[in-house]
């Protein structure tokens, strides 16, 4: 598996052309985790791997991955050889992500 270097800093979430919407760090990191899992699919990703690639605190990512797993967005496995994958195969985003995954 090759490391994936992806920056979502260029993404602009707007409601109106002149009024950009700010997203929380938790939502930003949640999106990064989901994108990484989709790009790594079907291989399992680990929290340490994502933390190293994006420079995010491992402790913070553990909470994010746990929340995404409980919400049904990620399939998680603990222990040796554990990690996470998307709960469903990547496909059309509209068929899976109906709302912000980080805010329930």
PDB file of N, CA and C in Angstrom:
ATOM      1  N   UNK A   1       0.847  -1.174   0.000  1.00  0.00           N
ATOM      2  CA  UNK A   1       0.000   0.000   0.000  1.00  0.00           C
ATOM      3  C   UNK A   1       0.890   1.232   0.000  1.00  0.00           C
ATOM      4  N   UNK A   2       0.658   2.105  -0.941  1.00  0.00           N
ATOM      5  CA  UNK A   2       1.417   3.341  -1.027  1.00  0.00           C
ATOM      6  C   UNK A   2       0.767   4.394  -0.129  1.00  0.00           C
ATOM      7  N   UNK A   3       1.589   5.202   0.535  1.00  0.00           N
ATOM      8  CA  UNK A   3       0.986   6.254   1.356  1.00  0.00           C
ATOM      9  C   UNK A   3       0.244   7.249   0.472  1.00  0.00           C
ATOM     10  N   UNK A   4      -0.861   7.723   0.965  1.00  0.00           N
ATOM     11  CA  UNK A   4      -1.676   8.662   0.210  1.00  0.00           C
ATOM     12  C   UNK A   4      -1.509  10.035   0.836  1.00  0.00           C
ATOM     13  N   UNK A   5      -1.069  10.992   0.039  1.00  0.00           N
ATOM     14  CA  UNK A   5      -0.915  12.358   0.515  1.00  0.00           C
ATOM     15  C   UNK A   5      -2.015  13.185  -0.127  1.00  0.00           C
ATOM     16  N   UNK A   6      -2.991  13.540   0.670  1.00  0.00           N
ATOM     17  CA  UNK A   6      -4.146  14.263   0.160  1.00  0.00           C
ATOM     18  C   UNK A   6      -4.386  15.471   1.042  1.00  0.00           C
ATOM     19  N   UNK A   7      -4.588  16.591   0.432  1.00  0.00           N
ATOM     20  CA  UNK A   7      -4.878  17.796   1.186  1.00  0.00           C
ATOM     21  C   UNK A   7      -6.285  18.248   0.866  1.00  0.00           C
ATOM     22  N   UNK A   8      -7.086  18.410   1.899  1.00  0.00           N
ATOM     23  CA  UNK A   8      -8.441  18.921   1.714  1.00  0.00           C
ATOM     24  C   UNK A   8      -8.490  20.417   1.971  1.00  0.00           C
ATOM     25  N   UNK A   9      -7.310  21.051   2.092  1.00  0.00           N
ATOM     26  CA  UNK A   9      -7.265  22.474   2.389  1.00  0.00           C
ATOM     27  C   UNK A   9      -7.844  23.311   1.250  1.00  0.00           C
ATOM     28  N   UNK A  10      -7.847  22.779   0.051  1.00  0.00           N
ATOM     29  CA  UNK A  10      -8.348  23.542  -1.097  1.00  0.00           C
ATOM     30  C   UNK A  10      -9.861  23.483  -1.222  1.00  0.00           C
ATOM     31  N   UNK A  11     -10.496  22.610  -0.442  1.00  0.00           N
ATOM     32  CA  UNK A  11     -11.945  22.445  -0.545  1.00  0.00           C
ATOM     33  C   UNK A  11     -12.638  23.636   0.097  1.00  0.00           C
ATOM     34  N   UNK A  12     -13.569  24.211  -0.605  1.00  0.00           N
ATOM     35  CA  UNK A  12     -14.341  25.319  -0.068  1.00  0.00           C
ATOM     36  C   UNK A  12     -15.796  24.893   0.030  1.00  0.00           C
ATOM     37  N   UNK A  13     -16.321  24.859   1.242  1.00  0.00           N
ATOM     38  CA  UNK A  13     -17.705  24.506   1.453  1.00  0.00           C
ATOM     39  C   UNK A  13     -18.495  25.804   1.553  1.00  0.00           C
ATOM     40  N   UNK A  14     -19.353  26.056   0.578  1.00  0.00           N
ATOM     41  CA  UNK A  14     -20.059  27.334   0.576  1.00  0.00           C
ATOM     42  C   UNK A  14     -21.559  27.148   0.476  1.00  0.00           C
ATOM     43  N   UNK A  15     -22.301  28.023   1.134  1.00  0.00           N
ATOM     44  CA  UNK A  15     -23.745  28.111   0.994  1.00  0.00           C
ATOM     45  C   UNK A  15     -24.085  29.174  -0.031  1.00  0.00           C
ATOM     46  N   UNK A  16     -23.267  30.169  -0.097  1.00  0.00           N
ATOM     47  CA  UNK A  16     -23.447  31.307  -0.984  1.00  0.00           C
ATOM     48  C   UNK A  16     -22.062  31.646  -1.518  1.00  0.00           C
ATOM     49  N   UNK A  17     -21.954  32.112  -2.748  1.00  0.00           N
ATOM     50  CA  UNK A  17     -20.619  32.380  -3.306  1.00  0.00           C
ATOM     51  C   UNK A  17     -19.756  33.302  -2.451  1.00  0.00           C
ATOM     52  N   UNK A  18     -20.369  34.146  -1.641  1.00  0.00           N
ATOM     53  CA  UNK A  18     -19.592  35.098  -0.852  1.00  0.00           C
ATOM     54  C   UNK A  18     -19.564  34.777   0.639  1.00  0.00           C
ATOM     55  N   UNK A  19     -20.182  33.683   1.040  1.00  0.00           N
ATOM     56  CA  UNK A  19     -20.240  33.329   2.457  1.00  0.00           C
ATOM     57  C   UNK A  19     -19.768  31.893   2.678  1.00  0.00           C
ATOM     58  N   UNK A  20     -18.438  31.673   2.775  1.00  0.00           N
ATOM     59  CA  UNK A  20     -17.947  30.307   2.996  1.00  0.00           C
ATOM     60  C   UNK A  20     -18.364  29.779   4.366  1.00  0.00           C
ATOM     61  N   UNK A  21     -18.634  28.505   4.413  1.00  0.00           N
ATOM     62  CA  UNK A  21     -19.002  27.843   5.662  1.00  0.00           C
ATOM     63  C   UNK A  21     -17.762  27.216   6.261  1.00  0.00           C
ATOM     64  N   UNK A  22     -17.559  27.427   7.528  1.00  0.00           N
ATOM     65  CA  UNK A  22     -16.413  26.825   8.211  1.00  0.00           C
ATOM     66  C   UNK A  22     -16.860  25.510   8.814  1.00  0.00           C
ATOM     67  N   UNK A  23     -15.997  24.499   8.703  1.00  0.00           N
ATOM     68  CA  UNK A  23     -16.296  23.212   9.332  1.00  0.00           C
ATOM     69  C   UNK A  23     -15.342  23.036  10.509  1.00  0.00           C
ATOM     70  N   UNK A  24     -15.772  22.272  11.476  1.00  0.00           N
ATOM     71  CA  UNK A  24     -14.947  22.050  12.667  1.00  0.00           C
ATOM     72  C   UNK A  24     -13.760  21.157  12.318  1.00  0.00           C
ATOM     73  N   UNK A  25     -12.757  21.193  13.180  1.00  0.00           N
ATOM     74  CA  UNK A  25     -11.594  20.319  12.997  1.00  0.00           C
ATOM     75  C   UNK A  25     -12.027  18.859  13.038  1.00  0.00           C
ATOM     76  N   UNK A  26     -12.997  18.539  13.908  1.00  0.00           N
ATOM     77  CA  UNK A  26     -13.496  17.168  14.017  1.00  0.00           C
ATOM     78  C   UNK A  26     -14.100  16.724  12.677  1.00  0.00           C
ATOM     79  N   UNK A  27     -14.887  17.577  12.045  1.00  0.00           N
ATOM     80  CA  UNK A  27     -15.485  17.241  10.746  1.00  0.00           C
ATOM     81  C   UNK A  27     -14.414  17.125   9.672  1.00  0.00           C
ATOM     82  N   UNK A  28     -13.447  18.033   9.699  1.00  0.00           N
ATOM     83  CA  UNK A  28     -12.352  17.993   8.732  1.00  0.00           C
ATOM     84  C   UNK A  28     -11.589  16.676   8.847  1.00  0.00           C
ATOM     85  N   UNK A  29     -11.227  16.296  10.071  1.00  0.00           N
ATOM     86  CA  UNK A  29     -10.480  15.059  10.273  1.00  0.00           C
ATOM     87  C   UNK A  29     -11.325  13.834   9.944  1.00  0.00           C
ATOM     88  N   UNK A  30     -12.625  13.900  10.214  1.00  0.00           N
ATOM     89  CA  UNK A  30     -13.529  12.800   9.859  1.00  0.00           C
ATOM     90  C   UNK A  30     -13.536  12.581   8.355  1.00  0.00           C
ATOM     91  N   UNK A  31     -13.612  13.663   7.602  1.00  0.00           N
ATOM     92  CA  UNK A  31     -13.586  13.553   6.144  1.00  0.00           C
ATOM     93  C   UNK A  31     -12.260  12.974   5.662  1.00  0.00           C
ATOM     94  N   UNK A  32     -11.173  13.399   6.273  1.00  0.00           N
ATOM     95  CA  UNK A  32      -9.859  12.871   5.886  1.00  0.00           C
ATOM     96  C   UNK A  32      -9.771  11.364   6.146  1.00  0.00           C
ATOM     97  N   UNK A  33     -10.303  10.913   7.275  1.00  0.00           N
ATOM     98  CA  UNK A  33     -10.309   9.478   7.604  1.00  0.00           C
ATOM     99  C   UNK A  33     -11.128   8.717   6.571  1.00  0.00           C
ATOM    100  N   UNK A  34     -12.311   9.223   6.234  1.00  0.00           N
ATOM    101  CA  UNK A  34     -13.168   8.545   5.257  1.00  0.00           C
ATOM    102  C   UNK A  34     -12.528   8.513   3.872  1.00  0.00           C
ATOM    103  N   UNK A  35     -11.905   9.611   3.454  1.00  0.00           N
ATOM    104  CA  UNK A  35     -11.232   9.647   2.154  1.00  0.00           C
ATOM    105  C   UNK A  35     -10.074   8.662   2.146  1.00  0.00           C
ATOM    106  N   UNK A  36      -9.302   8.631   3.227  1.00  0.00           N
ATOM    107  CA  UNK A  36      -8.171   7.694   3.303  1.00  0.00           C
ATOM    108  C   UNK A  36      -8.659   6.247   3.236  1.00  0.00           C
ATOM    109  N   UNK A  37      -9.731   5.949   3.961  1.00  0.00           N
ATOM    110  CA  UNK A  37     -10.275   4.590   3.941  1.00  0.00           C
ATOM    111  C   UNK A  37     -10.768   4.228   2.544  1.00  0.00           C
ATOM    112  N   UNK A  38     -11.393   5.174   1.849  1.00  0.00           N
ATOM    113  CA  UNK A  38     -11.889   4.906   0.495  1.00  0.00           C
ATOM    114  C   UNK A  38     -10.739   4.675  -0.473  1.00  0.00           C
ATOM    115  N   UNK A  39      -9.688   5.474  -0.360  1.00  0.00           N
ATOM    116  CA  UNK A  39      -8.545   5.323  -1.266  1.00  0.00           C
ATOM    117  C   UNK A  39      -7.735   4.072  -0.964  1.00  0.00           C
ATOM    118  N   UNK A  40      -7.770   3.605   0.265  1.00  0.00           N
ATOM    119  CA  UNK A  40      -7.023   2.405   0.667  1.00  0.00           C
ATOM    120  C   UNK A  40      -7.834   1.132   0.483  1.00  0.00           C
ATOM    121  N   UNK A  41      -9.107   1.266   0.159  1.00  0.00           N
ATOM    122  CA  UNK A  41     -10.012   0.126   0.047  1.00  0.00           C
ATOM    123  C   UNK A  41      -9.520  -0.866  -0.987  1.00  0.00           C
ATOM    124  N   UNK A  42      -9.565  -2.148  -0.765  1.00  0.00           N
ATOM    125  CA  UNK A  42     -10.186  -2.873   0.347  1.00  0.00           C
ATOM    126  C   UNK A  42      -9.239  -3.144   1.508  1.00  0.00           C
ATOM    127  N   UNK A  43      -8.010  -2.633   1.445  1.00  0.00           N
ATOM    128  CA  UNK A  43      -7.053  -2.873   2.534  1.00  0.00           C
ATOM    129  C   UNK A  43      -7.484  -2.140   3.800  1.00  0.00           C
ATOM    130  N   UNK A  44      -7.088  -2.678   4.946  1.00  0.00           N
ATOM    131  CA  UNK A  44      -7.401  -2.064   6.225  1.00  0.00           C
ATOM    132  C   UNK A  44      -6.405  -0.939   6.509  1.00  0.00           C
ATOM    133  N   UNK A  45      -6.894   0.170   7.022  1.00  0.00           N
ATOM    134  CA  UNK A  45      -6.037   1.281   7.432  1.00  0.00           C
ATOM    135  C   UNK A  45      -5.940   1.289   8.948  1.00  0.00           C
ATOM    136  N   UNK A  46      -4.907   1.936   9.469  1.00  0.00           N
ATOM    137  CA  UNK A  46      -4.756   2.034  10.918  1.00  0.00           C
ATOM    138  C   UNK A  46      -4.753   3.502  11.334  1.00  0.00           C
ATOM    139  N   UNK A  47      -5.060   3.724  12.593  1.00  0.00           N
ATOM    140  CA  UNK A  47      -5.054   5.081  13.137  1.00  0.00           C
ATOM    141  C   UNK A  47      -3.640   5.660  13.069  1.00  0.00           C
ATOM    142  N   UNK A  48      -2.629   4.844  13.386  1.00  0.00           N
ATOM    143  CA  UNK A  48      -1.247   5.320  13.345  1.00  0.00           C
ATOM    144  C   UNK A  48      -0.852   5.768  11.936  1.00  0.00           C
ATOM    145  N   UNK A  49      -1.280   5.030  10.938  1.00  0.00           N
ATOM    146  CA  UNK A  49      -0.995   5.351   9.544  1.00  0.00           C
ATOM    147  C   UNK A  49      -1.593   6.713   9.174  1.00  0.00           C
ATOM    148  N   UNK A  50      -2.842   6.918   9.507  1.00  0.00           N
ATOM    149  CA  UNK A  50      -3.521   8.177   9.188  1.00  0.00           C
ATOM    150  C   UNK A  50      -2.904   9.330   9.976  1.00  0.00           C
ATOM    151  N   UNK A  51      -2.587   9.092  11.243  1.00  0.00           N
ATOM    152  CA  UNK A  51      -1.974  10.137  12.073  1.00  0.00           C
ATOM    153  C   UNK A  51      -0.649  10.595  11.485  1.00  0.00           C
ATOM    154  N   UNK A  52       0.145   9.646  11.001  1.00  0.00           N
ATOM    155  CA  UNK A  52       1.443   9.986  10.428  1.00  0.00           C
ATOM    156  C   UNK A  52       1.286  10.726   9.098  1.00  0.00           C
ATOM    157  N   UNK A  53       0.396  10.287   8.251  1.00  0.00           N
ATOM    158  CA  UNK A  53       0.225  10.903   6.933  1.00  0.00           C
ATOM    159  C   UNK A  53      -0.286  12.330   7.047  1.00  0.00           C
ATOM    160  N   UNK A  54      -1.291  12.562   7.890  1.00  0.00           N
ATOM    161  CA  UNK A  54      -1.913  13.879   7.973  1.00  0.00           C
ATOM    162  C   UNK A  54      -1.388  14.744   9.114  1.00  0.00           C
ATOM    163  N   UNK A  55      -0.531  14.185   9.970  1.00  0.00           N
ATOM    164  CA  UNK A  55       0.015  14.967  11.078  1.00  0.00           C
ATOM    165  C   UNK A  55      -1.035  15.321  12.119  1.00  0.00           C
ATOM    166  N   UNK A  56      -1.946  14.386  12.375  1.00  0.00           N
ATOM    167  CA  UNK A  56      -3.022  14.587  13.337  1.00  0.00           C
ATOM    168  C   UNK A  56      -2.718  13.765  14.583  1.00  0.00           C
ATOM    169  N   UNK A  57      -3.120  14.268  15.731  1.00  0.00           N
ATOM    170  CA  UNK A  57      -2.916  13.554  16.986  1.00  0.00           C
ATOM    171  C   UNK A  57      -3.579  12.174  16.951  1.00  0.00           C
ATOM    172  N   UNK A  58      -2.821  11.148  17.336  1.00  0.00           N
ATOM    173  CA  UNK A  58      -3.355   9.787  17.367  1.00  0.00           C
ATOM    174  C   UNK A  58      -4.542   9.692  18.311  1.00  0.00           C
ATOM    175  N   UNK A  59      -4.427  10.344  19.478  1.00  0.00           N
ATOM    176  CA  UNK A  59      -5.496  10.299  20.475  1.00  0.00           C
ATOM    177  C   UNK A  59      -6.795  10.870  19.897  1.00  0.00           C
ATOM    178  N   UNK A  60      -6.693  11.970  19.174  1.00  0.00           N
ATOM    179  CA  UNK A  60      -7.876  12.589  18.566  1.00  0.00           C
ATOM    180  C   UNK A  60      -8.468  11.674  17.487  1.00  0.00           C
ATOM    181  N   UNK A  61      -7.615  11.039  16.698  1.00  0.00           N
ATOM    182  CA  UNK A  61      -8.088  10.137  15.638  1.00  0.00           C
ATOM    183  C   UNK A  61      -8.790   8.906  16.201  1.00  0.00           C
ATOM    184  N   UNK A  62      -8.335   8.424  17.347  1.00  0.00           N
ATOM    185  CA  UNK A  62      -8.995   7.262  17.960  1.00  0.00           C
ATOM    186  C   UNK A  62     -10.454   7.599  18.249  1.00  0.00           C
ATOM    187  N   UNK A  63     -10.709   8.803  18.780  1.00  0.00           N
ATOM    188  CA  UNK A  63     -12.084   9.218  19.066  1.00  0.00           C
ATOM    189  C   UNK A  63     -12.896   9.352  17.777  1.00  0.00           C
ATOM    190  N   UNK A  64     -12.280   9.879  16.731  1.00  0.00           N
ATOM    191  CA  UNK A  64     -12.973  10.072  15.459  1.00  0.00           C
ATOM    192  C   UNK A  64     -13.328   8.727  14.829  1.00  0.00           C
ATOM    193  N   UNK A  65     -12.364   7.812  14.766  1.00  0.00           N
ATOM    194  CA  UNK A  65     -12.607   6.495  14.168  1.00  0.00           C
ATOM    195  C   UNK A  65     -13.653   5.734  14.977  1.00  0.00           C
ATOM    196  N   UNK A  66     -13.598   5.844  16.289  1.00  0.00           N
ATOM    197  CA  UNK A  66     -14.599   5.184  17.134  1.00  0.00           C
ATOM    198  C   UNK A  66     -15.997   5.720  16.807  1.00  0.00           C
ATOM    199  N   UNK A  67     -16.116   7.031  16.697  1.00  0.00           N
ATOM    200  CA  UNK A  67     -17.408   7.639  16.386  1.00  0.00           C
ATOM    201  C   UNK A  67     -17.918   7.253  15.007  1.00  0.00           C
ATOM    202  N   UNK A  68     -17.029   7.226  14.025  1.00  0.00           N
ATOM    203  CA  UNK A  68     -17.434   6.826  12.669  1.00  0.00           C
ATOM    204  C   UNK A  68     -17.819   5.351  12.626  1.00  0.00           C
ATOM    205  N   UNK A  69     -17.162   4.543  13.442  1.00  0.00           N
ATOM    206  CA  UNK A  69     -17.513   3.122  13.523  1.00  0.00           C
ATOM    207  C   UNK A  69     -18.882   2.920  14.159  1.00  0.00           C
ATOM    208  N   UNK A  70     -19.154   3.651  15.248  1.00  0.00           N
ATOM    209  CA  UNK A  70     -20.457   3.537  15.913  1.00  0.00           C
ATOM    210  C   UNK A  70     -21.586   4.068  15.034  1.00  0.00           C
ATOM    211  N   UNK A  71     -21.268   5.039  14.170  1.00  0.00           N
ATOM    212  CA  UNK A  71     -22.285   5.609  13.272  1.00  0.00           C
ATOM    213  C   UNK A  71     -22.528   4.741  12.039  1.00  0.00           C
ATOM    214  N   UNK A  72     -21.697   3.721  11.837  1.00  0.00           N
ATOM    215  CA  UNK A  72     -21.886   2.814  10.714  1.00  0.00           C
ATOM    216  C   UNK A  72     -21.144   3.192   9.449  1.00  0.00           C
ATOM    217  N   UNK A  73     -20.259   4.186   9.518  1.00  0.00           N
ATOM    218  CA  UNK A  73     -19.498   4.596   8.337  1.00  0.00           C
ATOM    219  C   UNK A  73     -18.243   3.750   8.148  1.00  0.00           C
ATOM    220  N   UNK A  74     -17.676   3.272   9.261  1.00  0.00           N
ATOM    221  CA  UNK A  74     -16.468   2.449   9.200  1.00  0.00           C
ATOM    222  C   UNK A  74     -16.723   1.101   9.862  1.00  0.00           C
ATOM    223  N   UNK A  75     -16.058   0.081   9.333  1.00  0.00           N
ATOM    224  CA  UNK A  75     -16.013  -1.230   9.979  1.00  0.00           C
ATOM    225  C   UNK A  75     -14.659  -1.302  10.666  1.00  0.00           C
ATOM    226  N   UNK A  76     -14.650  -1.501  11.967  1.00  0.00           N
ATOM    227  CA  UNK A  76     -13.403  -1.486  12.726  1.00  0.00           C
ATOM    228  C   UNK A  76     -13.098  -2.863  13.289  1.00  0.00           C
ATOM    229  N   UNK A  77     -11.803  -3.118  13.494  1.00  0.00           N
ATOM    230  CA  UNK A  77     -11.363  -4.372  14.099  1.00  0.00           C
ATOM    231  C   UNK A  77     -10.207  -4.057  15.029  1.00  0.00           C
ATOM    232  N   UNK A  78     -10.330  -4.465  16.276  1.00  0.00           N
ATOM    233  CA  UNK A  78      -9.301  -4.216  17.272  1.00  0.00           C
ATOM    234  C   UNK A  78      -8.257  -5.323  17.258  1.00  0.00           C
ATOM    235  N   UNK A  79      -7.114  -5.030  17.863  1.00  0.00           N
ATOM    236  CA  UNK A  79      -6.088  -6.047  18.063  1.00  0.00           C
ATOM    237  C   UNK A  79      -5.035  -6.078  16.974  1.00  0.00           C
ATOM    238  N   UNK A  80      -4.200  -7.111  17.049  1.00  0.00           N
ATOM    239  CA  UNK A  80      -3.123  -7.280  16.076  1.00  0.00           C
ATOM    240  C   UNK A  80      -3.745  -7.517  14.703  1.00  0.00           C
ATOM    241  N   UNK A  81      -3.277  -6.793  13.723  1.00  0.00           N
ATOM    242  CA  UNK A  81      -3.823  -6.904  12.372  1.00  0.00           C
ATOM    243  C   UNK A  81      -5.127  -6.142  12.222  1.00  0.00           C
ATOM    244  N   UNK A  82      -5.497  -5.380  13.248  1.00  0.00           N
ATOM    245  CA  UNK A  82      -6.742  -4.626  13.212  1.00  0.00           C
ATOM    246  C   UNK A  82      -6.605  -3.343  12.428  1.00  0.00           C
ATOM    247  N   UNK A  83      -7.686  -2.611  12.353  1.00  0.00           N
ATOM    248  CA  UNK A  83      -7.715  -1.354  11.632  1.00  0.00           C
ATOM    249  C   UNK A  83      -9.143  -1.027  11.269  1.00  0.00           C
ATOM    250  N   UNK A  84      -9.315  -0.262  10.220  1.00  0.00           N
ATOM    251  CA  UNK A  84     -10.662   0.104   9.800  1.00  0.00           C
ATOM    252  C   UNK A  84     -10.749   0.165   8.283  1.00  0.00           C
ATOM    253  N   UNK A  85     -11.942  -0.083   7.797  1.00  0.00           N
ATOM    254  CA  UNK A  85     -12.266   0.047   6.375  1.00  0.00           C
ATOM    255  C   UNK A  85     -13.634   0.717   6.288  1.00  0.00           C
ATOM    256  N   UNK A  86     -14.007   1.125   5.094  1.00  0.00           N
ATOM    257  CA  UNK A  86     -15.352   1.648   4.912  1.00  0.00           C
ATOM    258  C   UNK A  86     -16.348   0.534   5.193  1.00  0.00           C
ATOM    259  N   UNK A  87     -17.463   0.882   5.797  1.00  0.00           N
ATOM    260  CA  UNK A  87     -18.476  -0.129   6.104  1.00  0.00           C
ATOM    261  C   UNK A  87     -19.123  -0.653   4.832  1.00  0.00           C
ATOM    262  N   UNK A  88     -19.146   0.178   3.798  1.00  0.00           N
ATOM    263  CA  UNK A  88     -19.665  -0.225   2.485  1.00  0.00           C
ATOM    264  C   UNK A  88     -18.601   0.092   1.441  1.00  0.00           C
ATOM    265  N   UNK A  89     -18.622  -0.599   0.310  1.00  0.00           N
ATOM    266  CA  UNK A  89     -17.626  -0.290  -0.716  1.00  0.00           C
ATOM    267  C   UNK A  89     -17.811   1.129  -1.242  1.00  0.00           C
ATOM    268  N   UNK A  90     -16.709   1.777  -1.652  1.00  0.00           N
ATOM    269  CA  UNK A  90     -16.841   3.125  -2.193  1.00  0.00           C
ATOM    270  C   UNK A  90     -17.706   3.112  -3.446  1.00  0.00           C
ATOM    271  N   UNK A  91     -18.504   4.095  -3.602  1.00  0.00           N
ATOM    272  CA  UNK A  91     -19.401   4.203  -4.756  1.00  0.00           C
ATOM    273  C   UNK A  91     -19.892   5.617  -4.868  1.00  0.00           C
ATOM    274  N   UNK A  92     -21.144   5.762  -5.179  1.00  0.00           N
ATOM    275  CA  UNK A  92     -21.725   7.101  -5.252  1.00  0.00           C
ATOM    276  C   UNK A  92     -21.854   7.668  -3.848  1.00  0.00           C
ATOM    277  N   UNK A  93     -21.254   8.824  -3.584  1.00  0.00           N
ATOM    278  CA  UNK A  93     -21.319   9.384  -2.237  1.00  0.00           C
ATOM    279  C   UNK A  93     -22.743   9.645  -1.763  1.00  0.00           C
ATOM    280  N   UNK A  94     -23.626  10.082  -2.621  1.00  0.00           N
ATOM    281  CA  UNK A  94     -24.983  10.412  -2.217  1.00  0.00           C
ATOM    282  C   UNK A  94     -25.765   9.219  -1.705  1.00  0.00           C
ATOM    283  N   UNK A  95     -25.380   8.027  -2.108  1.00  0.00           N
ATOM    284  CA  UNK A  95     -26.104   6.838  -1.671  1.00  0.00           C
ATOM    285  C   UNK A  95     -25.680   6.384  -0.278  1.00  0.00           C
ATOM    286  N   UNK A  96     -24.600   6.928   0.252  1.00  0.00           N
ATOM    287  CA  UNK A  96     -24.083   6.470   1.532  1.00  0.00           C
ATOM    288  C   UNK A  96     -24.043   7.590   2.568  1.00  0.00           C
ATOM    289  N   UNK A  97     -23.474   8.728   2.198  1.00  0.00           N
ATOM    290  CA  UNK A  97     -23.333   9.845   3.125  1.00  0.00           C
ATOM    291  C   UNK A  97     -24.478  10.825   2.928  1.00  0.00           C
ATOM    292  N   UNK A  98     -25.491  10.700   3.737  1.00  0.00           N
ATOM    293  CA  UNK A  98     -26.661  11.568   3.600  1.00  0.00           C
ATOM    294  C   UNK A  98     -26.536  12.830   4.443  1.00  0.00           C
ATOM    295  N   UNK A  99     -25.677  12.812   5.437  1.00  0.00           N
ATOM    296  CA  UNK A  99     -25.475  13.992   6.261  1.00  0.00           C
ATOM    297  C   UNK A  99     -24.030  13.985   6.739  1.00  0.00           C
ATOM    298  N   UNK A 100     -23.671  14.976   7.508  1.00  0.00           N
ATOM    299  CA  UNK A 100     -22.306  15.080   8.035  1.00  0.00           C
ATOM    300  C   UNK A 100     -22.048  13.905   8.975  1.00  0.00           C
ATOM    301  N   UNK A 101     -21.120  13.008   8.635  1.00  0.00           N
ATOM    302  CA  UNK A 101     -20.898  11.811   9.460  1.00  0.00           C
ATOM    303  C   UNK A 101     -20.369  12.126  10.850  1.00  0.00           C
ATOM    304  N   UNK A 102     -19.710  13.263  11.023  1.00  0.00           N
ATOM    305  CA  UNK A 102     -19.121  13.556  12.314  1.00  0.00           C
ATOM    306  C   UNK A 102     -20.101  14.157  13.302  1.00  0.00           C
ATOM    307  N   UNK A 103     -21.250  14.619  12.813  1.00  0.00           N
ATOM    308  CA  UNK A 103     -22.211  15.268  13.704  1.00  0.00           C
ATOM    309  C   UNK A 103     -23.454  14.437  13.931  1.00  0.00           C
ATOM    310  N   UNK A 104     -23.378  13.140  13.626  1.00  0.00           N
ATOM    311  CA  UNK A 104     -24.487  12.237  13.913  1.00  0.00           C
ATOM    312  C   UNK A 104     -25.546  12.303  12.897  1.00  0.00           C
TER     313      UNK A 104
END
